CSV table of C-alpha atoms in Angstrom, one decimal:
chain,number,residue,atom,x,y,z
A,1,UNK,CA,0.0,0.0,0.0
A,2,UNK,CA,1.7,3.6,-0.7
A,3,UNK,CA,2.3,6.0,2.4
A,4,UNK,CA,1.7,9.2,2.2
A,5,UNK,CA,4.6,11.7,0.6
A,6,UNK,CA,5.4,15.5,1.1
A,7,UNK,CA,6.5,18.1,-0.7
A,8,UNK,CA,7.6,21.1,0.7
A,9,UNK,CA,6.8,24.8,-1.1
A,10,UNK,CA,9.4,27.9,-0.3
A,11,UNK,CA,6.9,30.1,-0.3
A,12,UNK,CA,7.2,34.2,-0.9
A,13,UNK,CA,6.9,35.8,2.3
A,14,UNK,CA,9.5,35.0,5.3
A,15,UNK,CA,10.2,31.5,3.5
A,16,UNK,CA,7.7,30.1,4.7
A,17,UNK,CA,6.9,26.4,3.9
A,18,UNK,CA,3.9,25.1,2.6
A,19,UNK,CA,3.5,21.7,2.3
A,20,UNK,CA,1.3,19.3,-0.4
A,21,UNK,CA,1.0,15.7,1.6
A,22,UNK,CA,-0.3,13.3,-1.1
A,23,UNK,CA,-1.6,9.2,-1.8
A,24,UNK,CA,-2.5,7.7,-4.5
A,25,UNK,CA,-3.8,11.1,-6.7
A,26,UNK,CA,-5.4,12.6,-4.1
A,27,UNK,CA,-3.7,15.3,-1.5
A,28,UNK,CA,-3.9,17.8,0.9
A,29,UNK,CA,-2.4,21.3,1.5
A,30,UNK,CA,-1.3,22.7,4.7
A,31,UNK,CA,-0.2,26.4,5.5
A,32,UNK,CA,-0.8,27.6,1.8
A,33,UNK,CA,1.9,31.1,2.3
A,34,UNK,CA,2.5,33.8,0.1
A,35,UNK,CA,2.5,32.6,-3.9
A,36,UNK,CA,-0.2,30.6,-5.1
A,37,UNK,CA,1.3,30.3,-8.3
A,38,UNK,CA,4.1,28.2,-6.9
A,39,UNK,CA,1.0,25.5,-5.0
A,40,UNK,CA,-0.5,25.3,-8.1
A,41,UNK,CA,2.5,24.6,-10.3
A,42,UNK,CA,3.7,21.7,-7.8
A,43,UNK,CA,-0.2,20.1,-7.6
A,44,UNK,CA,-0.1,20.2,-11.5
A,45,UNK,CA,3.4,18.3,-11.2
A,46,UNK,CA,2.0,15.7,-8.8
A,47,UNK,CA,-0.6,15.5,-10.8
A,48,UNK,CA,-2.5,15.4,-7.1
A,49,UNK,CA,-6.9,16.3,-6.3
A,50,UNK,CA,-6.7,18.7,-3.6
A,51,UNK,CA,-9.3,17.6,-1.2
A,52,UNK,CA,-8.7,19.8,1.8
A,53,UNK,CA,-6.5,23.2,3.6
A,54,UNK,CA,-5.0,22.7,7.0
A,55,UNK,CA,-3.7,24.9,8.9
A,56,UNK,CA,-1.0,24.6,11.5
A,57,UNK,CA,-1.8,28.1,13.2
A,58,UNK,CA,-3.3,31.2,11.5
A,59,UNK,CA,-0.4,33.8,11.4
A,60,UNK,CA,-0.3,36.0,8.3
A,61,UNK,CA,2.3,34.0,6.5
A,62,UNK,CA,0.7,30.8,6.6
A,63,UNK,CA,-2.6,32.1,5.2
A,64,UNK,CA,-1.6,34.8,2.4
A,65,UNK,CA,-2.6,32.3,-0.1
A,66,UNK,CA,-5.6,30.7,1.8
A,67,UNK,CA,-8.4,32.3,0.4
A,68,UNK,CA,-6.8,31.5,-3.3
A,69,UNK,CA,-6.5,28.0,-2.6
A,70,UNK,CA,-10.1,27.7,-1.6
A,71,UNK,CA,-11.7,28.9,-4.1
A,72,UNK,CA,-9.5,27.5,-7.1
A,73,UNK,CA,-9.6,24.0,-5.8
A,74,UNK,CA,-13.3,24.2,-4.3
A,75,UNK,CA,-12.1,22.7,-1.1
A,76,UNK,CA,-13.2,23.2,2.3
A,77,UNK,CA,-10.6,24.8,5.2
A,78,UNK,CA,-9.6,23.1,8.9
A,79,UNK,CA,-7.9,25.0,11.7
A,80,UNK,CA,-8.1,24.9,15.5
A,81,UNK,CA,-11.1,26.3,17.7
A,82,UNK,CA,-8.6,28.8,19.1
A,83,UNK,CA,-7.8,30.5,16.2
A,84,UNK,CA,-11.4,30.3,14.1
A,85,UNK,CA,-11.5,34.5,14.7
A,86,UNK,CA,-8.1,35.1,13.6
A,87,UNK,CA,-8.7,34.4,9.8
A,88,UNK,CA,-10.8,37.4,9.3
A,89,UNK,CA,-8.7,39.6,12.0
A,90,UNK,CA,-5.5,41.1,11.4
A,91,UNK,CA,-4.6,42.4,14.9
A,92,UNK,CA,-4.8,38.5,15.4
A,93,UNK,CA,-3.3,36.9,12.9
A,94,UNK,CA,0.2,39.7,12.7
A,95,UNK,CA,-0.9,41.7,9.9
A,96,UNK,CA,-1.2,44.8,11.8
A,97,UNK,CA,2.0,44.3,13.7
A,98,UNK,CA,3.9,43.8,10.3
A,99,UNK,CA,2.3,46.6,9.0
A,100,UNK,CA,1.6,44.1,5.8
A,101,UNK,CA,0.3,46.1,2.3
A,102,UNK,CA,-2.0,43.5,1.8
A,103,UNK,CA,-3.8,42.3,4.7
A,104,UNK,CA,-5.1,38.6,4.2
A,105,UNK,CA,-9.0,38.8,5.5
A,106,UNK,CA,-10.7,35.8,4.8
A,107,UNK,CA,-13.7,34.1,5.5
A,108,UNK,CA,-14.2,31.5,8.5
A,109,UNK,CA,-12.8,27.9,8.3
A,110,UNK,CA,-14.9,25.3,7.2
A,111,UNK,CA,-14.0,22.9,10.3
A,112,UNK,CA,-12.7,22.8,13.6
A,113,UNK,CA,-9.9,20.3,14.6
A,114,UNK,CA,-10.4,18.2,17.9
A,115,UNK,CA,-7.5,17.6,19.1
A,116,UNK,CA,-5.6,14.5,19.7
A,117,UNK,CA,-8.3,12.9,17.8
A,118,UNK,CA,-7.4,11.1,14.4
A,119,UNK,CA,-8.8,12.2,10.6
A,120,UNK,CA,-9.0,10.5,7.2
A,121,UNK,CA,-8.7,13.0,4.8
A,122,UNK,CA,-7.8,12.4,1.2
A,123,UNK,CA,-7.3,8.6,2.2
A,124,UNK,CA,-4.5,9.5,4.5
A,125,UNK,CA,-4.7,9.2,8.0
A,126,UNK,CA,-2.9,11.5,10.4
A,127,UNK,CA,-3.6,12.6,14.5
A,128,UNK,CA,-4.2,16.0,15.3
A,129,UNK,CA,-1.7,17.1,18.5
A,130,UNK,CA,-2.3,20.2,20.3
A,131,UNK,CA,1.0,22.2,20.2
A,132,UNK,CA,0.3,25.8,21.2
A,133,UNK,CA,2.5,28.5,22.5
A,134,UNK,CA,4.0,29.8,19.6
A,135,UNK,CA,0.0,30.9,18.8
A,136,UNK,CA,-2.3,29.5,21.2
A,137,UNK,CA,-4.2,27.3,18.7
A,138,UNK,CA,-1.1,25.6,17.6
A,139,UNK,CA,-1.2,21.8,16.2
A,140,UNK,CA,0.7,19.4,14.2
A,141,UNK,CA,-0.1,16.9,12.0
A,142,UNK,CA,1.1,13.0,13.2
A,143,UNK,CA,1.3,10.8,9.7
A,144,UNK,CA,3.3,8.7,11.0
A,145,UNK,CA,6.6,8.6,9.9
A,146,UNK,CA,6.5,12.7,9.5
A,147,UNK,CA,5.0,15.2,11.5
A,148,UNK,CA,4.1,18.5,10.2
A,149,UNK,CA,4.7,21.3,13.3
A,150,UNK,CA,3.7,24.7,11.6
A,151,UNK,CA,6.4,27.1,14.1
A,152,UNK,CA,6.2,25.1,17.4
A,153,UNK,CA,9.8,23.7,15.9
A,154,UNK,CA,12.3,24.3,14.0
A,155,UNK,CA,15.9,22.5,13.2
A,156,UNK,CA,18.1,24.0,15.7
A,157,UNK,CA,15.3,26.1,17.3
A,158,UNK,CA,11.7,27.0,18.6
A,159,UNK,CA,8.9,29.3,17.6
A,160,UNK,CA,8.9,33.0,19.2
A,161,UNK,CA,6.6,33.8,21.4
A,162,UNK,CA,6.2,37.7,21.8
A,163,UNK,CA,3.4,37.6,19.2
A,164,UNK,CA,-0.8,38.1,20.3
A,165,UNK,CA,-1.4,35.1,21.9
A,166,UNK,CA,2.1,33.4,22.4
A,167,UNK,CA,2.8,32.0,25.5
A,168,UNK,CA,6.8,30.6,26.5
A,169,UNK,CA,5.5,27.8,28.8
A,170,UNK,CA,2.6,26.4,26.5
A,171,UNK,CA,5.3,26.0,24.1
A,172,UNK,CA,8.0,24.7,26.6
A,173,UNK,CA,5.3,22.1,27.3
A,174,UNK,CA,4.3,21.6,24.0
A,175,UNK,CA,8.0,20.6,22.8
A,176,UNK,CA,8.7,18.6,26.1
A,177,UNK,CA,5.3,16.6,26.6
A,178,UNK,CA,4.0,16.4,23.2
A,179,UNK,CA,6.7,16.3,20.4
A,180,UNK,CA,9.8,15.2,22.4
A,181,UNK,CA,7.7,12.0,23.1
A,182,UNK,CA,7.5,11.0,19.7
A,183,UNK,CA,9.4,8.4,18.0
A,184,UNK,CA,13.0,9.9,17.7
A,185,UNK,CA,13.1,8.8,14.1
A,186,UNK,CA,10.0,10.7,13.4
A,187,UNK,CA,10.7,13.3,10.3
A,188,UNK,CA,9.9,17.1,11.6
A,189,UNK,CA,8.5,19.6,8.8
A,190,UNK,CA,8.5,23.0,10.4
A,191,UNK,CA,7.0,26.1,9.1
A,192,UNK,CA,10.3,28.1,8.0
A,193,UNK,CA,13.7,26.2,7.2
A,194,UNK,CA,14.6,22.5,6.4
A,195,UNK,CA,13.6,19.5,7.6
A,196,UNK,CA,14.9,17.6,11.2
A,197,UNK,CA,13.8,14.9,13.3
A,198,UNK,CA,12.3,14.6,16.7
A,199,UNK,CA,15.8,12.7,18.0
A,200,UNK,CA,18.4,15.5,17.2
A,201,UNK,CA,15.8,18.5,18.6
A,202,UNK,CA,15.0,16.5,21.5
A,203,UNK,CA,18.6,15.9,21.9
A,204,UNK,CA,19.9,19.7,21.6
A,205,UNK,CA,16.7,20.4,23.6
A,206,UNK,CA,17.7,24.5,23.2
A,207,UNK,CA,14.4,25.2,24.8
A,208,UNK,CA,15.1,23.5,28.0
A,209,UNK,CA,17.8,25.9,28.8
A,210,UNK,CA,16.0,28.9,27.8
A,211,UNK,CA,14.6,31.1,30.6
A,212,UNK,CA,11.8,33.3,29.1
A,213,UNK,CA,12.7,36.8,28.1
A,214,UNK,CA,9.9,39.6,28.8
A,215,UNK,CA,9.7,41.7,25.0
């Protein structure tokens, strides 16, 4: 049977990543960023049905090219309860604090995530995991042998938390009782920069020796 496979989009703004995960024709996009152009040229390449958006969080740079995505691919989008107000607000979701030409205002999500609870979507199966602090409706998506952690973590680092919402000991907790329990093995897919796994962050563990800094 295949597995489920990734490909990761630079996208415009901040480098963010976007990510197509796809099986057997059929895929999903998560954290569609700044440049629908480049999403669209990759799901032609796959040659991929876009069933479904995810969204890790709902910061400005994982949503510039949300309301795009919708509407070209007719698909419905999923984020967390805690965040369901930030689509449409701009003091929420950063836009105002980065002073951005072109706020992105969209319409409400489609679907809330529970979390910890498992989804079939697209034929792929994947666990929802709670992972705020960075924004306080933070999650990642478990498939498995990757795990898709929006800015929760990074290779060689950890998502800030002086934005609306962030909180340093919701993410402390969120990297020490949620991803840091994961198989070590397990492939990480962070929002901004390349590719780790849970082993070597657990094992450099920079957040564990980081006293909160008040911004």
């Amino acid at each position: 049977m295949a597995k489920a496979e990734i490909r990761r989009i630079v996208m415009d703004m901040v480098e963010e990543n976007c990510y197509i995960v796809y099986k057997d024709g059929r895929g999903l996009i998560i954290d569609p960023g700044e440049g629908f152009e480049k999403i669209q040229k990759a799901v032609e390449e796959l040659g991929v049905k876009i069933e479904a958006i995810l969204l890790t969080h709902a910061h400005f740079d994982h949503i510039m090219s949300l309301d795009e995505c919708r509407k070209y691919y007719k698909v419905p989008v999923y984020i967390s309860p805690y965040e369901r107000d930030w689509l449409s607000n701009p003091d929420f979701n950063g836009s105002t604090m980065f002073r951005l030409r072109r706020a992105p205002m969209t319409e409400a999500a489609e679907f809330e995530f529970e979390e910890n609870k498992k989804y079939e979507l697209a034929g792929m199966n994947f666990t929802v995991l709670p992972t705020p602090g960075h924004s306080p409706g933070g999650v990642s998506f478990d498939f498995g042998k990757f795990i898709i952690v929006g800015d929760a973590l990074f290779r060689s680092g950890f998502g800030r938390y002086d934005l609306y919402g962030s909180d340093f000991n919701a993410l402390k907790n969120s990297l020490h009782n949620v991803l840091f329990k994961l198989d070590e093995e397990k492939i990480v897919y962070p929002g901004h920069g390349d590719e780790t796994t849970i082993g070597r962050e657990r094992h450099f563990n920079l957040i564990g020796n980081f006293e909160e800094i008040s911004y």
